[in-house]
Structure formats: structure tokens, C-alpha cells
PDB file of C-alpha atoms in Angstrom:
ATOM      1  CA  MET A  14      34.467  25.610 -59.012  1.00 78.00           C
ATOM      2  CA  THR A  15      34.717  28.880 -57.075  1.00 81.00           C
ATOM      3  CA  GLY A  16      35.242  26.932 -53.859  1.00 81.00           C
ATOM      4  CA  CYS A  17      37.993  24.852 -55.477  1.00 81.00           C
ATOM      5  CA  VAL A  18      39.717  27.960 -56.796  1.00 76.00           C
ATOM      6  CA  VAL A  19      39.610  29.584 -53.354  1.00 79.00           C
ATOM      7  CA  LEU A  20      40.559  26.529 -51.281  1.00 84.00           C
ATOM      8  CA  PHE A  21      43.234  25.035 -53.560  1.00 83.00           C
ATOM      9  CA  PRO A  22      46.037  27.571 -52.798  1.00 79.00           C
ATOM     10  CA  VAL A  23      45.213  27.395 -49.066  1.00 84.00           C
ATOM     11  CA  ALA A  24      45.269  23.587 -49.041  1.00 87.00           C
ATOM     12  CA  PHE A  25      48.427  23.495 -51.152  1.00 84.00           C
ATOM     13  CA  THR A  26      50.177  25.929 -48.797  1.00 86.00           C
ATOM     14  CA  PHE A  27      49.242  23.880 -45.727  1.00 87.00           C
ATOM     15  CA  PHE A  28      50.313  20.662 -47.484  1.00 87.00           C
ATOM     16  CA  ILE A  29      53.756  22.004 -48.406  1.00 85.00           C
ATOM     17  CA  THR A  30      54.211  23.490 -44.927  1.00 84.00           C
ATOM     18  CA  TRP A  31      53.175  20.219 -43.248  1.00 86.00           C
ATOM     19  CA  TRP A  32      55.483  18.215 -45.498  1.00 85.00           C
ATOM     20  CA  PHE A  33      58.400  20.559 -44.744  1.00 82.00           C
ATOM     21  CA  VAL A  34      57.830  20.337 -40.982  1.00 82.00           C
ATOM     22  CA  GLN A  35      57.656  16.535 -41.113  1.00 82.00           C
ATOM     23  CA  PHE A  36      60.741  16.361 -43.349  1.00 82.00           C
ATOM     24  CA  VAL A  37      62.869  18.540 -41.055  1.00 81.00           C
ATOM     25  CA  ASP A  38      61.417  16.929 -37.944  1.00 81.00           C
ATOM     26  CA  GLY A  39      62.525  13.521 -39.248  1.00 80.00           C
ATOM     27  CA  PHE A  40      66.206  14.334 -38.809  1.00 80.00           C
ATOM     28  CA  PHE A  41      66.172  14.315 -34.999  1.00 82.00           C
ATOM     29  CA  SER A  42      62.825  12.702 -34.099  1.00 81.00           C
ATOM     30  CA  PRO A  43      64.251   9.114 -34.363  1.00 81.00           C
ATOM     31  CA  LEU A  44      66.891  10.089 -31.809  1.00 81.00           C
ATOM     32  CA  TYR A  45      64.249  11.382 -29.412  1.00 81.00           C
ATOM     33  CA  ALA A  46      62.160   8.249 -30.039  1.00 80.00           C
ATOM     34  CA  LYS A  47      65.037   6.065 -28.831  1.00 81.00           C
ATOM     35  CA  LEU A  48      65.262   8.214 -25.714  1.00 81.00           C
ATOM     36  CA  GLY A  49      61.553   7.721 -25.089  1.00 80.00           C
ATOM     37  CA  VAL A  50      60.575  11.311 -25.863  1.00 79.00           C
ATOM     38  CA  ASN A  51      57.659  11.505 -28.293  1.00 79.00           C
ATOM     39  CA  ILE A  52      56.843  15.202 -28.704  1.00 79.00           C
ATOM     40  CA  PHE A  53      55.893  16.230 -32.217  1.00 75.00           C
ATOM     41  CA  GLY A  54      57.812  19.256 -33.413  1.00 77.00           C
ATOM     42  CA  LEU A  55      60.720  18.777 -31.031  1.00 82.00           C
ATOM     43  CA  GLY A  56      62.862  17.380 -33.836  1.00 82.00           C
ATOM     44  CA  PHE A  57      61.879  20.353 -36.017  1.00 82.00           C
ATOM     45  CA  LEU A  58      62.940  22.852 -33.353  1.00 86.00           C
ATOM     46  CA  THR A  59      66.160  20.915 -32.799  1.00 86.00           C
ATOM     47  CA  SER A  60      66.915  21.027 -36.529  1.00 84.00           C
ATOM     48  CA  LEU A  61      66.395  24.798 -36.609  1.00 85.00           C
ATOM     49  CA  ALA A  62      68.673  25.205 -33.598  1.00 88.00           C
ATOM     50  CA  PHE A  63      71.295  22.984 -35.260  1.00 86.00           C
ATOM     51  CA  ILE A  64      71.211  25.074 -38.448  1.00 84.00           C
ATOM     52  CA  PHE A  65      71.521  28.284 -36.415  1.00 88.00           C
ATOM     53  CA  LEU A  66      74.476  26.976 -34.406  1.00 88.00           C
ATOM     54  CA  ALA A  67      76.125  25.639 -37.581  1.00 86.00           C
ATOM     55  CA  GLY A  68      75.932  29.129 -39.089  1.00 84.00           C
ATOM     56  CA  ILE A  69      77.534  30.644 -35.993  1.00 88.00           C
ATOM     57  CA  PHE A  70      80.272  27.987 -35.992  1.00 87.00           C
ATOM     58  CA  VAL A  71      81.132  28.443 -39.670  1.00 83.00           C
ATOM     59  CA  SER A  72      81.326  32.212 -39.139  1.00 84.00           C
ATOM     60  CA  SER A  73      84.225  31.706 -36.726  1.00 86.00           C
ATOM     61  CA  TRP A  74      87.837  31.125 -37.747  1.00 86.00           C
ATOM     62  CA  LEU A  75      87.884  27.497 -36.602  1.00 86.00           C
ATOM     63  CA  GLY A  76      84.551  26.750 -38.252  1.00 84.00           C
ATOM     64  CA  SER A  77      85.575  28.290 -41.553  1.00 85.00           C
ATOM     65  CA  THR A  78      88.767  26.203 -41.517  1.00 88.00           C
ATOM     66  CA  VAL A  79      86.856  22.974 -40.871  1.00 86.00           C
ATOM     67  CA  PHE A  80      84.349  23.913 -43.570  1.00 84.00           C
ATOM     68  CA  TRP A  81      87.170  24.626 -46.047  1.00 86.00           C
ATOM     69  CA  VAL A  82      88.710  21.186 -45.416  1.00 88.00           C
ATOM     70  CA  GLY A  83      85.354  19.455 -45.871  1.00 85.00           C
ATOM     71  CA  GLU A  84      84.683  21.440 -49.041  1.00 84.00           C
ATOM     72  CA  TRP A  85      88.100  20.459 -50.378  1.00 87.00           C
ATOM     73  CA  PHE A  86      87.265  16.746 -49.941  1.00 86.00           C
ATOM     74  CA  ILE A  87      83.878  17.179 -51.645  1.00 84.00           C
ATOM     75  CA  LYS A  88      85.455  18.928 -54.631  1.00 83.00           C
ATOM     76  CA  LYS A  89      87.790  15.941 -55.092  1.00 84.00           C
ATOM     77  CA  MET A  90      84.877  13.492 -55.409  1.00 83.00           C
ATOM     78  CA  PRO A  91      83.740  12.784 -58.983  1.00 83.00           C
ATOM     79  CA  PHE A  92      80.163  13.666 -59.938  1.00 82.00           C
ATOM     80  CA  VAL A  93      79.432  14.894 -56.400  1.00 80.00           C
ATOM     81  CA  LYS A  94      81.596  17.988 -56.915  1.00 79.00           C
ATOM     82  CA  HIS A  95      79.424  19.130 -59.849  1.00 79.00           C
ATOM     83  CA  ILE A  96      76.230  18.889 -57.788  1.00 80.00           C
ATOM     84  CA  TYR A  97      77.887  20.707 -54.887  1.00 81.00           C
ATOM     85  CA  SER A  98      79.261  23.478 -57.105  1.00 78.00           C
ATOM     86  CA  ALA A  99      75.871  24.116 -58.739  1.00 72.00           C
ATOM     87  CA  SER A 100      73.997  24.185 -55.447  1.00 75.00           C
ATOM     88  CA  LYS A 101      76.619  26.433 -53.862  1.00 75.00           C
ATOM     89  CA  GLN A 102      76.377  28.955 -56.688  1.00 70.00           C
ATOM     90  CA  VAL A 103      72.612  29.185 -56.241  1.00 67.00           C
ATOM     91  CA  SER A 104      72.873  29.553 -52.450  1.00 70.00           C
ATOM     92  CA  THR A 105      75.597  32.178 -52.860  1.00 67.00           C
ATOM     93  CA  ALA A 106      73.429  34.112 -55.288  1.00 61.00           C
ATOM     94  CA  ILE A 107      70.557  34.460 -52.795  1.00 58.00           C
ATOM     95  CA  SER A 108      72.818  34.952 -49.799  1.00 60.00           C
ATOM     96  CA  PRO A 109      72.138  38.120 -47.761  1.00 54.00           C
ATOM     97  CA  ASP A 110      75.867  38.836 -47.836  1.00 55.00           C
ATOM     98  CA  GLN A 111      76.342  41.626 -50.368  1.00 49.00           C
ATOM     99  CA  ASN A 112      80.033  40.779 -50.794  1.00 52.00           C
ATOM    100  CA  THR A 113      79.373  37.526 -52.625  1.00 52.00           C
ATOM    101  CA  THR A 114      80.809  37.014 -56.102  1.00 54.00           C
ATOM    102  CA  ALA A 115      77.754  35.424 -57.733  1.00 68.00           C
ATOM    103  CA  PHE A 116      74.890  37.408 -59.277  1.00 78.00           C
ATOM    104  CA  LYS A 117      75.634  41.139 -59.343  1.00 82.00           C
ATOM    105  CA  GLU A 118      72.483  42.636 -60.867  1.00 85.00           C
ATOM    106  CA  VAL A 119      69.270  41.634 -62.557  1.00 89.00           C
ATOM    107  CA  ALA A 120      69.400  42.309 -66.287  1.00 90.00           C
ATOM    108  CA  ILE A 121      66.941  42.336 -69.177  1.00 90.00           C
ATOM    109  CA  ILE A 122      68.395  41.721 -72.619  1.00 90.00           C
ATOM    110  CA  ARG A 123      66.874  41.661 -76.080  1.00 86.00           C
ATOM    111  CA  HIS A 124      66.794  37.924 -76.825  1.00 83.00           C
ATOM    112  CA  PRO A 125      66.263  35.841 -78.907  1.00 78.00           C
ATOM    113  CA  ARG A 126      64.557  38.090 -81.492  1.00 77.00           C
ATOM    114  CA  VAL A 127      63.888  41.785 -81.916  1.00 76.00           C
ATOM    115  CA  GLY A 128      60.948  42.817 -79.735  1.00 80.00           C
ATOM    116  CA  GLU A 129      61.430  39.960 -77.258  1.00 87.00           C
ATOM    117  CA  TYR A 130      63.245  40.142 -73.941  1.00 88.00           C
ATOM    118  CA  ALA A 131      64.803  37.672 -71.509  1.00 89.00           C
ATOM    119  CA  PHE A 132      65.651  37.903 -67.832  1.00 88.00           C
ATOM    120  CA  GLY A 133      69.236  37.290 -66.752  1.00 89.00           C
ATOM    121  CA  PHE A 134      71.850  38.112 -64.134  1.00 88.00           C
ATOM    122  CA  ILE A 135      75.067  40.061 -64.551  1.00 88.00           C
ATOM    123  CA  THR A 136      77.854  37.893 -63.142  1.00 83.00           C
ATOM    124  CA  SER A 137      81.058  39.662 -64.173  1.00 83.00           C
ATOM    125  CA  THR A 138      82.715  41.993 -66.664  1.00 86.00           C
ATOM    126  CA  VAL A 139      85.357  41.190 -69.256  1.00 86.00           C
ATOM    127  CA  VAL A 140      87.492  43.257 -71.626  1.00 88.00           C
ATOM    128  CA  LEU A 141      87.404  42.063 -75.246  1.00 85.00           C
ATOM    129  CA  GLN A 142      90.558  42.990 -77.162  1.00 85.00           C
ATOM    130  CA  THR A 143      90.062  43.311 -80.938  1.00 82.00           C
ATOM    131  CA  ASP A 144      91.704  45.145 -83.825  1.00 83.00           C
ATOM    132  CA  LYS A 145      89.279  48.042 -83.293  1.00 81.00           C
ATOM    133  CA  GLY A 146      90.333  48.429 -79.681  1.00 83.00           C
ATOM    134  CA  ASP A 147      89.252  47.255 -76.260  1.00 84.00           C
ATOM    135  CA  GLU A 148      85.585  46.841 -75.427  1.00 84.00           C
ATOM    136  CA  GLU A 149      84.249  46.183 -71.947  1.00 87.00           C
ATOM    137  CA  LEU A 150      81.481  43.592 -71.949  1.00 90.00           C
ATOM    138  CA  CYS A 151      79.165  42.301 -69.250  1.00 89.00           C
ATOM    139  CA  SER A 152      78.719  38.579 -68.740  1.00 88.00           C
ATOM    140  CA  VAL A 153      74.961  37.946 -68.491  1.00 89.00           C
ATOM    141  CA  TYR A 154      73.719  34.544 -67.357  1.00 87.00           C
ATOM    142  CA  VAL A 155      70.265  33.722 -68.754  1.00 88.00           C
ATOM    143  CA  PRO A 156      68.705  30.642 -67.082  1.00 85.00           C
ATOM    144  CA  THR A 157      66.926  28.216 -69.391  1.00 80.00           C
ATOM    145  CA  ASN A 158      65.999  25.579 -66.770  1.00 70.00           C
ATOM    146  CA  HIS A 159      65.195  27.396 -63.525  1.00 64.00           C
ATOM    147  CA  LEU A 160      68.643  28.458 -62.219  1.00 65.00           C
ATOM    148  CA  TYR A 161      70.862  25.420 -62.712  1.00 66.00           C
ATOM    149  CA  ILE A 162      71.187  25.457 -66.506  1.00 74.00           C
ATOM    150  CA  GLY A 163      71.472  28.497 -68.731  1.00 80.00           C
ATOM    151  CA  ASP A 164      73.359  30.382 -71.401  1.00 84.00           C
ATOM    152  CA  ILE A 165      76.039  33.050 -71.078  1.00 85.00           C
ATOM    153  CA  PHE A 166      75.934  36.181 -73.232  1.00 87.00           C
ATOM    154  CA  LEU A 167      78.607  38.875 -73.531  1.00 87.00           C
ATOM    155  CA  LEU A 168      76.917  42.212 -74.112  1.00 87.00           C
ATOM    156  CA  ASN A 169      77.920  45.821 -74.101  1.00 86.00           C
ATOM    157  CA  SER A 170      76.759  47.617 -70.994  1.00 85.00           C
ATOM    158  CA  GLU A 171      74.670  50.050 -73.089  1.00 84.00           C
ATOM    159  CA  GLU A 172      72.671  47.139 -74.501  1.00 87.00           C
ATOM    160  CA  ILE A 173      71.586  45.898 -71.049  1.00 89.00           C
ATOM    161  CA  ILE A 174      68.446  47.124 -69.327  1.00 88.00           C
ATOM    162  CA  ARG A 175      68.889  47.215 -65.562  1.00 89.00           C
ATOM    163  CA  PRO A 176      65.447  46.978 -63.923  1.00 90.00           C
ATOM    164  CA  ASN A 177      64.545  48.092 -60.415  1.00 88.00           C
ATOM    165  CA  LEU A 178      64.564  44.499 -59.159  1.00 88.00           C
ATOM    166  CA  SER A 179      66.719  42.876 -56.497  1.00 85.00           C
ATOM    167  CA  ILE A 180      68.509  39.568 -57.018  1.00 82.00           C
ATOM    168  CA  ARG A 181      65.907  37.716 -54.953  1.00 82.00           C
ATOM    169  CA  GLU A 182      63.055  39.263 -56.915  1.00 86.00           C
ATOM    170  CA  GLY A 183      64.698  38.206 -60.175  1.00 86.00           C
ATOM    171  CA  ILE A 184      65.146  34.647 -58.913  1.00 82.00           C
ATOM    172  CA  GLU A 185      61.522  34.517 -57.763  1.00 84.00           C
ATOM    173  CA  ILE A 186      60.333  35.649 -61.198  1.00 85.00           C
ATOM    174  CA  ILE A 187      62.330  32.940 -62.977  1.00 84.00           C
ATOM    175  CA  VAL A 188      61.524  30.105 -60.563  1.00 80.00           C
ATOM    176  CA  SER A 189      57.807  30.958 -60.544  1.00 80.00           C
ATOM    177  CA  GLY A 190      57.649  31.066 -64.324  1.00 80.00           C
ATOM    178  CA  GLY A 191      56.845  34.769 -64.329  1.00 81.00           C
ATOM    179  CA  MET A 192      53.866  34.536 -61.941  1.00 83.00           C
ATOM    180  CA  THR A 193      55.512  36.952 -59.470  1.00 83.00           C
ATOM    181  CA  MET A 194      56.152  39.506 -62.205  1.00 85.00           C
ATOM    182  CA  PRO A 195      55.434  43.078 -61.055  1.00 86.00           C
ATOM    183  CA  GLN A 196      52.975  45.093 -63.107  1.00 85.00           C
ATOM    184  CA  VAL A 197      55.524  47.805 -63.855  1.00 86.00           C
ATOM    185  CA  ILE A 198      59.279  47.404 -64.349  1.00 86.00           C
ATOM    186  CA  ALA A 199      61.346  50.580 -64.410  1.00 85.00           C
ATOM    187  CA  SER A 200      64.923  51.021 -65.515  1.00 83.00           C
ATOM    188  CA  LEU A 201      67.629  52.171 -63.103  1.00 76.00           C
ATOM    189  CA  ASP A 202      69.392  54.224 -65.767  1.00 66.00           C
ATOM    190  CA  PRO A 203      69.723  57.874 -64.761  1.00 50.00           C
ATOM    191  CA  ILE A 204      68.152  59.103 -68.020  1.00 42.00           C
ATOM    192  CA  PRO A 205      65.032  57.047 -68.803  1.00 43.00           C
ATOM    193  CA  ARG A 206      64.118  56.435 -72.411  1.00 44.00           C
ATOM    194  CA  LYS A 207      60.777  55.543 -73.942  1.00 43.00           C
ATOM    195  CA  SER A 208      62.170  52.300 -75.281  1.00 42.00           C
ATOM    196  CA  GLN A 209      62.825  51.171 -71.726  1.00 42.00           C
ATOM    197  CA  SER A 210      59.136  51.122 -70.834  1.00 42.00           C
ATOM    198  CA  ILE A 211      58.561  47.374 -71.069  1.00 44.00           C
ATOM    199  CA  ARG A 212      55.155  45.808 -71.486  1.00 46.00           C
ATOM    200  CA  LEU A 213      54.688  42.464 -69.719  1.00 42.00           C
ATOM    201  CA  ASN A 214      53.336  40.701 -72.798  1.00 44.00           C
ATOM    202  CA  ARG A 215      56.691  41.195 -74.520  1.00 43.00           C
ATOM    203  CA  ILE A 216      58.906  39.646 -71.843  1.00 43.00           C
ATOM    204  CA  MET A 217      60.291  36.132 -72.147  1.00 45.00           C
ATOM    205  CA  THR A 218      61.337  34.391 -68.901  1.00 45.00           C
TER     206      THR A 218
END
């Protein structure tokens, strides 16, 4: 049993890596096979080079224009546009570009009961106009099925705990089911309070 416990993560890692290499290599390897070139991994390297060049092309003015036209056609297609929009929001959220308009901050809110917490992402702010006056609220997206499906909560900024976690760290925690949870989560508020010291056995992901 000890050997299985030790070897399972290693074997699983090699299996996923091998599957990924074969999957990416399969895009261009048939083309090389027709040319009579049978070198394993050449299709994988070609795919990586293609992705790199595509990123450079889209970063230019001409590439961004071509990409905008293609995106416009995709958004006009029924059913396909919903899949594209969801996948684009996720890719935008984990993009290294800090000027994106997706996830702003990682947030911890008290939900669904007192004493329980849930991870979410601050996406925007909104002003709620009532008879008592205007109140600025934060729109917090709480995923319920990995990142594609979730609920939206409007909370006052004072009711949101902002942990010392980046967007990528928050996504990793949710996707992994909490297995990548750090042992200690601190709040980014300038004046820490005792109630913001969160124990891991009280967090819902």
C-alpha cells in the first residue's frame, strides 16, 4: 500500500503528461507523416511554435482585426456562442494581462450559513439606489461547478474578506476542490481583526 501511495501520483503525472504530448503532437504529425517525416515530438514542437506565433500575430493591429472578425462570426452562431463566451471568460480571468475586465480579486464571503465561508471572485461594483440612499455593492461570483457555473452575490465591501491570494491561486483552490489550500490565509485589510483569522475546517469551497 505504501508503494501504491508513493507511485500513484508519479504514474498519474507521467500519464497526463504523455497524453497531453500525444494530443498536441496529433495536430501536425499527420502532415509530417504524409511528407515522409516520422519524428516523434516534431508535431508537438510545431504546435507550440504555432501557438507562439498566433499570440504574436493577434497582438498586432492586423491580427487583432482578423481575430475580431472571427469572434464576431462565432458570436452569431447559436449554441456555439455560449460555449465560446464561457471559455473566453475563464481564459481572460487567468490571463497574465492585469488590464482584463474579468476577476478583480479573490473574496471570501460568509455563505450559506453563519460560521461557514465560501470562496468567490469580485467581478465588478454597482451602486444600489434605495429610499435610504445610495449604497455601493461588490458583485461577487461564487462558483458552484468549478468555474463555469456559479451564483452572483451583491455584498457591501465591508462584508467581504479579501485574502492574500492571487486570482490564479483562487482558481487553483476551487478547481482542486480545496486540496491546494494554504495552511494560513491572511486578510489584506489594513487593520486586521480577530474575526478574520479563518480556520481551514470552516471554509466551504
